[in-house]
Amino acid sequence: MNAWAHNADLLLHSGVIHALDASSSCAEAIAMGAGKILATGRLADLSPLVGPHTRSIDLAGRAVVPGLFDAHPHLDRLGLRDRVGLSIAHCESVSDIVQTIREAAARTPAGQWIVTQPMGVPPDGYWSRPDQVREGRLPDRHDLDRATPDHPVFIRSPWGWWTRLPLPAVANSRALELCGVRTDTPNPYRIEIVRDGRGDPTGLFMERNRAPTLEMVLMHAVPRFSFEQRIQGLQHGMALAREAGVTAGFEGHGLTPALLDAWRQLGQSAGLTMRMQAALSVPSASFDDEAIEAQLQTWSRRLSGQGTRSGLFTEEGLCLDVADPAVARILGCAYPYEHWAGHFAQALSSERLIRLGTCAARLGLRVSILVCYELERVLQCLEAIDAQVPLRALRWVAVHVTQATPQQLERMHRLGLIATVTPGFMQHADDRFGLLELGDRGTPIRSLLDAGVPVALSTDGVPHSMLFAVWQAIARQDGQRGRVLGDSGLTREEALRLASVEGHRLTWSEGHRGPLTPGHDADLIVLPQDPLQCAWDDLATMRADLTIVDGQVVYERAPPC
């Protein structure tokens, strides 16, 4: 304590401080200064650090834990969902939607587009069925025409990983005319143009692609998300994150150069209220391998090693992906536009994954790869790359691990992979990944840990609460049927560590960040209850009272009136 040459900037006391260090130590007070943790212990022992400018906060029995780390937050998409377009989340009926659009038309110059957010309530209450609507049907062009015949109107579909298929979108007659959608327009890939008895489009579209393509294949004239809107989306996404106690994140899915630039601008302007590290999403569906390899040569100057920092933002590594090649081809034609995604469409064959992955490894680039459906194929490719360039020291990332056999776990460990896992899939994604059929074999957090594979928890933005992720990692509840999908084998402390301390391995910062240890970065949160002692189900809806990043209070919940 005497080694510090200045007083504390901030002192939290009279609560329980869970350091989540190697010895699981607890304290009643914690002092911070110059962005670092100065000391933890009894309040009386920390009194020499208190000076005239020290802010002292009485915890009144509340709990302090390390700041939460979301290993897959999609904050850009989270912000767009809530902030871009006319909100109709309050609408429970077709008539509500018509009235809301009518009111918007009254303040919008004739001829200008009116584009709304998706129908339903985020994060997981979007409409996909008629029985979710008061009238027992989804709206059509005639409804929107009643709202305004003078404006093209379009109700966007949600991002497909937020909800259940199909994804509905609606256009009025003027919008259909501007986009050239007519009676003879054929159905695009996995999209139904709903038609009336005469075969004319009703204005309702039902899409069965998780990554929606409607605005690329038919509704070309709909205004696209702008760079300014993406900046606004990031700012709103960060606001939601700090209220949820998230102090750091890692976006292994990768981001387009435009979004990397948005994060970089916010970092350079001190506009960030959390630490963020993101990889480059490679536009492999838009360019051949030679062009991608040339891009990697250029980008490696910024992304290799431990990346390049701009304030609290670091850009490092890249993402390669395996997905539906038909969808990737469609979305790849829209390059460089990324729609909701924030990342480019990819659907790499094994041959391309090995070639581009080998190029990345030789350039010293860390690669994140989504493995939801194809862990075995990905492992075979990584082993082929590893035979040419050893991967273990590069800390490559297996994103969205939903299942793995004992043999696959052993191979992941040998390759030095870090696994990111999204417990919320068990609650909100029973129509994908086969988690219901897998039961206790799905979302294998305990098995990953026992195999020596580092694990970090994530939200994927649905919902965006890491405390919900902690709860669900243990509860393992199927949200549709109320079943418990096996015993997690985790303790509360283990789950909390996976949501706070362990994620810092993804950002190469576990030596100076995570546990609340003197000398570590002062990233921590105050919770209204002790997460290791509270009623367990309370954790699923708990929010932070105070969020501190780099020793600065970035969020403080207003006291109840």
Coordinates of C-alpha atoms in Angstrom, one line a residue, residues 3-506:
A3 CA 4.3 1.8 -2.6
W4 CA 1.6 4.0 -4.1
A5 CA 2.6 7.6 -4.3
H6 CA -0.8 9.1 -4.3
N7 CA -4.2 8.9 -2.6
A8 CA -7.1 6.9 -3.9
D9 CA -9.4 8.4 -6.4
L10 CA -12.3 6.1 -5.4
L11 CA -13.0 4.0 -2.3
L12 CA -15.8 1.4 -2.0
H13 CA -16.4 0.1 1.5
S14 CA -18.8 -1.7 3.8
G15 CA -19.7 -4.5 1.5
V16 CA -18.4 -7.8 0.2
I17 CA -15.7 -7.6 -2.4
H18 CA -15.2 -10.9 -4.3
A19 CA -11.7 -10.6 -5.8
L20 CA -12.2 -13.9 -7.8
D21 CA -8.4 -14.4 -7.5
A22 CA -6.7 -17.7 -7.2
S23 CA -7.6 -17.9 -3.5
S24 CA -11.2 -16.7 -3.8
S25 CA -10.4 -13.9 -1.3
C26 CA -13.0 -11.5 0.0
A27 CA -12.7 -8.0 1.5
E28 CA -14.9 -5.2 2.8
A29 CA -13.2 -2.3 1.0
I30 CA -11.4 -1.6 -2.2
A31 CA -9.3 1.5 -3.2
M32 CA -8.6 2.7 -6.7
G33 CA -6.3 5.3 -8.2
A34 CA -4.9 6.2 -11.6
G35 CA -7.0 3.5 -13.2
K36 CA -5.5 0.7 -11.0
I37 CA -6.6 -1.2 -8.0
L38 CA -4.5 0.1 -5.1
A39 CA -5.5 -2.2 -2.3
T40 CA -8.3 -4.4 -0.9
G41 CA -8.9 -5.3 2.7
R42 CA -10.5 -3.9 5.8
L43 CA -11.7 -0.3 5.7
A44 CA -9.5 0.7 8.6
D45 CA -6.4 -0.7 6.8
L46 CA -7.2 1.4 3.7
S47 CA -7.6 4.7 5.5
P48 CA -4.1 5.9 4.7
L49 CA -5.1 6.0 1.1
V50 CA -8.0 8.3 1.6
G51 CA -7.3 12.0 0.8
P52 CA -9.3 15.2 0.3
H53 CA -10.2 14.3 -3.2
T54 CA -11.1 10.6 -2.7
R55 CA -14.7 9.8 -3.5
S56 CA -15.9 7.3 -0.9
I57 CA -19.0 5.1 -1.6
D58 CA -20.7 3.2 1.2
L59 CA -21.8 -0.1 -0.3
A60 CA -24.3 -0.7 2.5
G61 CA -23.8 -4.4 2.2
R62 CA -23.8 -4.7 -1.5
A63 CA -21.4 -6.8 -3.5
V64 CA -18.4 -6.0 -5.7
V65 CA -17.1 -8.3 -8.4
P66 CA -14.8 -8.0 -11.4
G67 CA -16.4 -6.3 -14.4
L68 CA -18.2 -8.6 -16.7
F69 CA -16.6 -9.7 -20.0
D70 CA -18.9 -10.5 -22.9
A71 CA -17.1 -12.7 -25.4
H72 CA -19.6 -12.1 -28.2
P73 CA -21.8 -9.1 -27.6
H74 CA -22.7 -7.7 -31.1
L75 CA -23.2 -4.2 -29.6
D76 CA -23.4 -2.6 -33.0
R77 CA -26.4 -4.7 -34.0
L78 CA -27.9 -4.3 -30.5
G79 CA -27.9 -0.6 -30.9
L80 CA -29.3 -0.6 -34.5
R81 CA -32.2 -2.8 -33.3
D82 CA -33.3 -0.2 -30.8
R83 CA -32.3 3.1 -32.3
V84 CA -32.6 3.0 -36.1
G85 CA -36.0 3.3 -37.8
L86 CA -39.5 4.0 -36.5
S87 CA -40.2 2.0 -33.4
I88 CA -43.3 -0.2 -33.4
A89 CA -42.3 -2.3 -30.4
H90 CA -45.3 -0.9 -28.5
C91 CA -47.7 -2.1 -31.1
E92 CA -49.8 -5.1 -30.2
S93 CA -52.0 -5.1 -33.3
V94 CA -52.2 -4.3 -37.0
S95 CA -54.3 -1.2 -36.2
D96 CA -51.6 0.0 -33.7
I97 CA -49.0 -0.3 -36.5
V98 CA -51.2 1.6 -39.0
Q99 CA -51.8 4.4 -36.5
T100 CA -48.1 4.7 -35.6
I101 CA -47.1 4.9 -39.3
R102 CA -50.0 7.4 -40.0
E103 CA -48.6 9.6 -37.3
A104 CA -45.0 9.3 -38.7
A105 CA -46.3 10.2 -42.2
A106 CA -47.8 13.4 -40.9
R107 CA -44.4 14.7 -40.0
T108 CA -42.5 13.2 -43.0
P109 CA -42.3 15.0 -46.3
A110 CA -44.3 13.2 -49.1
G111 CA -42.2 10.7 -51.1
Q112 CA -39.7 10.0 -48.3
W113 CA -39.3 6.5 -47.1
I114 CA -40.7 5.4 -43.7
V115 CA -38.8 2.4 -42.5
T116 CA -39.7 0.8 -39.2
Q117 CA -38.0 -1.5 -36.8
P118 CA -39.2 -5.1 -36.8
M119 CA -42.6 -6.1 -35.5
G120 CA -42.7 -7.3 -31.9
V121 CA -40.7 -6.7 -28.8
P122 CA -36.9 -7.1 -28.5
P123 CA -34.9 -9.0 -27.6
D124 CA -36.8 -12.2 -28.2
G125 CA -40.5 -11.3 -28.7
Y126 CA -40.5 -10.6 -32.4
W127 CA -43.5 -11.7 -34.4
S128 CA -43.2 -14.7 -36.7
R129 CA -46.8 -16.1 -36.5
P130 CA -50.3 -14.6 -37.0
D131 CA -51.4 -15.7 -33.5
Q132 CA -49.0 -13.3 -31.9
V133 CA -51.0 -10.4 -33.3
R134 CA -54.3 -9.2 -31.9
E135 CA -56.2 -9.6 -35.2
G136 CA -54.7 -13.0 -35.7
R137 CA -52.9 -11.9 -38.9
L138 CA -49.8 -10.1 -39.9
P139 CA -50.2 -6.7 -41.8
D140 CA -50.1 -6.3 -45.5
R141 CA -49.7 -3.6 -48.1
H142 CA -53.4 -2.6 -47.9
D143 CA -53.0 -1.8 -44.2
L144 CA -49.9 0.3 -44.8
D145 CA -51.6 2.0 -47.7
R146 CA -54.3 3.1 -45.3
A147 CA -51.6 4.6 -43.1
T148 CA -50.2 6.6 -46.0
P149 CA -50.4 6.3 -49.8
D150 CA -47.8 9.1 -50.3
H151 CA -44.8 7.5 -48.7
P152 CA -43.0 4.2 -49.5
V153 CA -43.3 2.2 -46.2
F154 CA -41.2 -0.8 -45.2
I155 CA -41.3 -2.8 -42.0
R156 CA -37.9 -4.5 -41.6
S157 CA -37.6 -8.1 -40.6
P158 CA -35.5 -8.8 -37.6
W159 CA -32.1 -10.4 -37.6
G160 CA -32.8 -14.1 -37.8
W161 CA -30.8 -15.2 -34.8
W162 CA -32.9 -13.0 -32.5
T163 CA -36.1 -14.9 -33.1
R164 CA -37.8 -17.9 -34.6
L165 CA -38.3 -18.4 -38.4
P166 CA -39.9 -17.3 -40.6
L167 CA -38.9 -13.6 -40.6
P168 CA -41.8 -11.3 -41.7
A169 CA -41.3 -8.0 -43.5
V170 CA -44.0 -5.8 -45.0
A171 CA -44.0 -3.2 -47.8
N172 CA -46.8 -0.9 -48.9
S173 CA -47.8 -0.5 -52.6
R174 CA -45.6 2.4 -53.2
A175 CA -42.5 0.6 -51.8
L176 CA -43.3 -2.5 -53.9
E177 CA -43.6 -0.3 -57.0
L178 CA -40.2 1.4 -56.3
C179 CA -38.6 -2.0 -55.9
G180 CA -40.2 -3.6 -58.9
V181 CA -42.0 -6.3 -57.1
R182 CA -44.8 -7.5 -59.3
T183 CA -47.2 -10.4 -59.9
D184 CA -44.6 -12.2 -62.1
T185 CA -41.7 -11.7 -59.6
P186 CA -40.4 -15.1 -58.6
N187 CA -39.7 -16.1 -55.0
P188 CA -36.0 -15.6 -54.1
Y189 CA -34.0 -18.2 -52.2
R190 CA -35.9 -19.2 -49.1
I191 CA -38.2 -16.2 -49.3
E192 CA -42.0 -16.4 -49.9
I193 CA -43.7 -13.5 -51.6
V194 CA -47.1 -13.9 -50.0
R195 CA -49.8 -13.5 -52.7
D196 CA -53.5 -13.0 -52.7
G197 CA -56.1 -15.2 -54.6
R198 CA -55.2 -13.5 -57.9
G199 CA -51.5 -14.1 -57.4
D200 CA -50.7 -10.4 -56.6
P201 CA -48.1 -9.7 -53.9
T202 CA -49.8 -8.8 -50.6
G203 CA -46.8 -6.8 -49.4
L204 CA -45.9 -9.5 -46.8
F205 CA -42.7 -11.4 -47.2
M206 CA -41.8 -14.5 -45.1
E207 CA -38.1 -15.3 -45.1
R208 CA -36.4 -18.5 -43.8
N209 CA -32.8 -17.3 -44.0
R210 CA -31.3 -16.6 -40.6
A211 CA -29.2 -13.8 -42.2
P212 CA -32.0 -11.9 -44.0
T213 CA -31.4 -11.3 -47.7
L214 CA -34.7 -9.6 -48.7
E215 CA -33.3 -6.1 -49.0
M216 CA -30.5 -7.5 -51.2
V217 CA -32.6 -9.6 -53.6
L218 CA -35.9 -7.6 -53.8
M219 CA -36.2 -4.5 -51.7
H220 CA -33.1 -2.8 -53.1
A221 CA -34.5 0.8 -52.8
V222 CA -35.0 0.6 -49.0
P223 CA -32.6 3.1 -47.4
R224 CA -29.6 1.3 -45.9
F225 CA -28.0 1.8 -42.5
S226 CA -25.6 4.7 -42.7
F227 CA -22.2 5.0 -41.0
E228 CA -23.7 7.7 -38.7
Q229 CA -26.4 5.3 -37.6
R230 CA -23.9 2.6 -36.9
I231 CA -22.0 5.1 -34.6
Q232 CA -25.3 5.8 -32.9
G233 CA -26.0 2.1 -32.6
L234 CA -22.6 1.5 -31.0
Q235 CA -23.2 4.3 -28.5
H236 CA -26.6 2.9 -27.5
G237 CA -25.2 -0.7 -27.4
M238 CA -22.5 0.5 -25.0
A239 CA -25.1 2.3 -22.8
L240 CA -27.0 -1.0 -22.5
A241 CA -23.7 -2.9 -21.8
R242 CA -22.6 -0.6 -18.9
E243 CA -26.1 -0.8 -17.3
A244 CA -25.6 -4.6 -17.4
G245 CA -22.2 -4.3 -15.8
V246 CA -20.2 -5.2 -18.9
T247 CA -16.7 -3.6 -18.7
A248 CA -15.0 -5.5 -21.6
G249 CA -15.9 -7.4 -24.7
F250 CA -14.5 -9.4 -27.6
E251 CA -16.1 -9.7 -31.0
G252 CA -14.9 -12.9 -32.4
H253 CA -17.4 -12.9 -35.2
G254 CA -15.4 -10.1 -36.7
L255 CA -16.5 -6.6 -37.9
T256 CA -16.4 -4.9 -41.3
P257 CA -13.8 -2.2 -41.8
A258 CA -16.5 0.4 -41.5
L259 CA -17.4 -0.8 -38.0
L260 CA -13.8 -1.2 -37.0
D261 CA -13.5 2.5 -38.1
A262 CA -16.5 3.4 -36.0
W263 CA -15.1 1.7 -32.9
R264 CA -11.7 3.3 -33.6
Q265 CA -13.2 6.8 -33.9
L266 CA -15.0 6.3 -30.6
G267 CA -11.8 5.1 -29.0
Q268 CA -9.7 8.0 -30.2
S269 CA -12.3 10.5 -29.0
A270 CA -12.5 8.9 -25.6
G271 CA -16.1 8.0 -26.4
L272 CA -15.8 4.4 -25.2
T273 CA -17.1 3.4 -21.8
M274 CA -15.8 -0.2 -22.0
R275 CA -12.8 -2.1 -23.3
M276 CA -13.5 -3.7 -26.6
Q277 CA -11.4 -5.9 -28.9
A278 CA -12.6 -7.0 -32.3
A279 CA -11.4 -9.0 -35.2
L280 CA -11.7 -8.2 -38.9
S281 CA -14.5 -10.0 -40.8
V282 CA -13.0 -11.3 -44.0
P283 CA -15.2 -10.7 -47.1
S284 CA -14.5 -14.2 -48.5
A285 CA -17.8 -14.4 -50.3
S286 CA -17.0 -11.3 -52.3
F287 CA -13.4 -11.9 -53.4
D288 CA -11.3 -14.9 -54.4
D289 CA -8.5 -16.3 -52.3
E290 CA -5.7 -14.2 -54.0
A291 CA -7.6 -11.0 -53.3
I292 CA -8.2 -12.0 -49.7
E293 CA -4.6 -13.0 -49.1
A294 CA -3.6 -9.6 -50.4
Q295 CA -6.0 -7.9 -48.0
L296 CA -4.6 -10.0 -45.1
Q297 CA -1.0 -8.9 -46.0
T298 CA -2.2 -5.3 -45.7
W299 CA -4.3 -5.7 -42.6
S300 CA -1.7 -7.8 -40.8
R301 CA 0.2 -4.6 -40.0
R302 CA -2.7 -3.6 -37.7
L303 CA -4.1 -6.9 -36.7
S304 CA -1.1 -9.3 -36.1
G305 CA 0.3 -10.1 -32.7
Q306 CA -1.8 -8.4 -30.0
G307 CA -3.2 -5.8 -32.4
T308 CA -3.4 -2.1 -32.4
R309 CA -5.0 0.1 -29.7
S310 CA -7.1 3.2 -30.0
G311 CA -7.9 4.2 -26.5
L312 CA -10.0 1.4 -25.0
F313 CA -10.5 -0.2 -28.4
T314 CA -8.2 -2.8 -29.8
E315 CA -8.4 -4.3 -33.3
E316 CA -6.7 -7.7 -33.6
G317 CA -7.0 -10.9 -35.6
L318 CA -9.7 -11.9 -38.0
C319 CA -12.8 -14.1 -38.4
L320 CA -13.2 -16.9 -40.9
D321 CA -16.6 -18.6 -41.0
V322 CA -18.5 -21.6 -42.4
A323 CA -22.2 -21.1 -43.2
D324 CA -24.8 -21.5 -45.9
P325 CA -23.0 -20.8 -49.2
A326 CA -26.2 -19.8 -51.0
V327 CA -26.9 -17.0 -48.5
A328 CA -23.2 -16.0 -48.5
R329 CA -23.2 -15.6 -52.3
I330 CA -26.3 -13.4 -52.1
L331 CA -25.0 -11.2 -49.3
G332 CA -21.5 -11.1 -50.8
C333 CA -22.9 -9.3 -53.9
A334 CA -23.9 -6.4 -51.6
Y335 CA -20.3 -5.8 -50.6
P336 CA -19.4 -3.7 -48.7
Y337 CA -22.8 -3.4 -47.1
E338 CA -23.4 -5.7 -44.1
H339 CA -27.1 -5.0 -43.3
W340 CA -27.9 -6.0 -39.7
A341 CA -24.9 -8.3 -39.4
G342 CA -22.0 -6.0 -38.8
H343 CA -19.8 -8.6 -40.4
F344 CA -19.4 -10.0 -43.9
A345 CA -21.1 -13.2 -45.1
Q346 CA -18.7 -16.2 -45.3
A347 CA -19.2 -19.8 -46.1
L348 CA -15.7 -21.2 -46.6
S349 CA -15.1 -24.6 -48.0
S350 CA -12.5 -26.8 -46.2
E351 CA -10.0 -26.0 -48.9
R352 CA -10.5 -22.3 -48.6
L353 CA -10.5 -22.4 -44.8
I354 CA -7.1 -24.2 -44.8
R355 CA -5.6 -21.9 -47.4
L356 CA -6.7 -18.7 -45.8
G357 CA -6.1 -19.9 -42.3
T358 CA -2.6 -20.9 -43.2
C359 CA -1.9 -17.5 -44.7
A360 CA -3.3 -15.9 -41.5
A361 CA -1.1 -18.1 -39.3
R362 CA 2.0 -17.3 -41.2
L363 CA 1.2 -13.6 -40.8
G364 CA 0.9 -14.1 -37.0
L365 CA -2.8 -13.4 -37.1
R366 CA -5.2 -14.9 -34.5
V367 CA -8.3 -16.4 -36.1
S368 CA -11.8 -16.8 -34.7
I369 CA -14.1 -19.5 -36.3
L370 CA -17.7 -20.2 -35.7
V371 CA -18.2 -23.9 -35.0
C372 CA -21.9 -24.1 -34.1
Y373 CA -22.7 -26.8 -36.6
E374 CA -19.4 -27.9 -38.0
L375 CA -16.9 -28.4 -35.2
E376 CA -15.5 -31.6 -36.7
R377 CA -14.8 -30.1 -40.1
V378 CA -13.3 -27.0 -38.5
L379 CA -11.0 -29.1 -36.3
Q380 CA -9.8 -31.1 -39.3
C381 CA -9.0 -27.9 -41.1
L382 CA -7.2 -26.4 -38.1
E383 CA -5.1 -29.6 -37.7
A384 CA -4.1 -29.3 -41.4
I385 CA -3.1 -25.7 -40.7
D386 CA -1.3 -26.6 -37.5
A387 CA 0.8 -29.2 -39.4
Q388 CA 2.2 -26.2 -41.4
V389 CA 2.2 -23.4 -38.8
P390 CA 1.9 -24.3 -35.1
L391 CA -1.3 -22.6 -33.7
R392 CA -1.0 -23.1 -30.0
A393 CA 0.7 -19.8 -29.2
L394 CA -1.8 -17.8 -31.4
R395 CA -4.8 -18.6 -29.2
W396 CA -7.2 -19.2 -32.0
V397 CA -10.9 -19.1 -30.9
A398 CA -13.7 -21.6 -31.4
V399 CA -16.8 -19.4 -31.3
H400 CA -20.2 -20.7 -30.2
V401 CA -19.2 -24.2 -29.0
T402 CA -22.5 -26.0 -28.6
Q403 CA -21.3 -29.6 -28.5
A404 CA -18.1 -31.6 -28.5
T405 CA -17.1 -35.2 -28.1
P406 CA -14.3 -36.2 -25.6
Q407 CA -12.0 -36.7 -28.6
Q408 CA -12.8 -33.3 -30.0
L409 CA -12.2 -31.7 -26.7
E410 CA -8.8 -33.3 -26.5
R411 CA -8.0 -32.0 -30.0
M412 CA -9.2 -28.5 -29.1
H413 CA -6.8 -28.5 -26.1
R414 CA -3.9 -29.7 -28.2
L415 CA -4.5 -26.9 -30.7
G416 CA -4.6 -24.3 -27.9
L417 CA -8.1 -23.1 -28.8
I418 CA -10.1 -20.8 -26.5
A419 CA -13.9 -21.6 -26.5
T420 CA -16.6 -19.1 -26.3
V421 CA -20.0 -20.4 -25.2
T422 CA -23.5 -18.7 -25.2
P423 CA -25.6 -20.3 -22.5
G424 CA -28.6 -18.2 -23.6
F425 CA -28.9 -20.5 -26.7
M426 CA -30.5 -23.0 -24.4
Q427 CA -33.2 -20.5 -23.4
H428 CA -33.9 -18.9 -26.8
A429 CA -32.6 -21.1 -29.6
D430 CA -34.3 -24.5 -29.2
D431 CA -35.2 -24.5 -32.9
R432 CA -31.5 -24.6 -33.9
F433 CA -28.2 -26.3 -32.9
G434 CA -30.1 -29.4 -31.8
L435 CA -29.7 -28.5 -28.1
L436 CA -32.9 -30.1 -27.1
E437 CA -31.9 -33.4 -28.6
L438 CA -28.4 -33.1 -27.1
G439 CA -29.8 -32.5 -23.6
D440 CA -27.0 -32.6 -21.0
R441 CA -24.4 -33.1 -23.8
G442 CA -25.2 -29.6 -25.3
T443 CA -23.4 -26.4 -24.2
P444 CA -20.6 -28.6 -22.7
I445 CA -19.0 -26.0 -20.4
R446 CA -18.0 -28.5 -17.7
S447 CA -16.5 -30.9 -20.2
L448 CA -14.5 -28.0 -21.8
L449 CA -13.0 -27.0 -18.5
D450 CA -12.2 -30.6 -17.5
A451 CA -10.4 -31.0 -20.8
G452 CA -8.2 -27.9 -20.1
V453 CA -9.9 -25.8 -22.8
P454 CA -10.2 -22.1 -21.6
V455 CA -13.8 -20.9 -21.7
A456 CA -15.4 -17.5 -21.8
L457 CA -19.1 -16.9 -21.7
S458 CA -21.0 -14.6 -24.1
T459 CA -24.5 -13.3 -24.8
D460 CA -24.7 -12.9 -28.6
G461 CA -26.9 -9.9 -27.6
V462 CA -30.0 -12.0 -26.8
P463 CA -30.5 -11.0 -24.1
H464 CA -27.5 -8.8 -23.6
S465 CA -27.1 -9.5 -19.8
M466 CA -24.0 -11.4 -18.8
L467 CA -25.6 -12.1 -15.4
F468 CA -28.4 -13.9 -17.3
A469 CA -25.6 -15.9 -19.0
V470 CA -24.1 -16.8 -15.6
W471 CA -27.5 -17.9 -14.4
Q472 CA -28.3 -19.9 -17.5
A473 CA -24.9 -21.6 -17.5
I474 CA -26.0 -23.3 -14.3
A475 CA -29.8 -23.4 -14.8
R476 CA -29.7 -24.8 -18.3
Q477 CA -33.4 -24.1 -18.9
D478 CA -35.2 -24.6 -22.2
G479 CA -37.3 -21.5 -22.5
Q480 CA -39.9 -23.1 -24.7
R481 CA -40.7 -26.2 -22.7
G482 CA -39.4 -25.5 -19.2
R483 CA -37.1 -28.5 -19.2
V484 CA -33.7 -28.5 -17.5
L485 CA -31.1 -29.7 -20.0
G486 CA -28.9 -31.7 -17.6
D487 CA -26.7 -30.7 -14.7
S488 CA -24.2 -28.0 -15.4
G489 CA -21.6 -29.4 -13.0
L490 CA -20.6 -25.7 -12.3
T491 CA -20.5 -23.8 -9.1
R492 CA -21.7 -20.2 -8.9
E493 CA -18.2 -19.0 -8.5
E494 CA -17.0 -20.9 -11.5
A495 CA -19.8 -19.5 -13.7
L496 CA -19.1 -16.0 -12.5
R497 CA -15.4 -16.4 -13.3
L498 CA -16.2 -17.5 -16.8
A499 CA -18.3 -14.3 -17.2
S500 CA -15.7 -12.0 -15.8
V501 CA -12.1 -13.1 -15.2
E502 CA -11.6 -15.8 -17.9
G503 CA -12.6 -13.6 -20.9
H504 CA -9.4 -11.6 -20.6
R505 CA -7.4 -14.5 -22.1
L506 CA -9.1 -13.5 -25.3

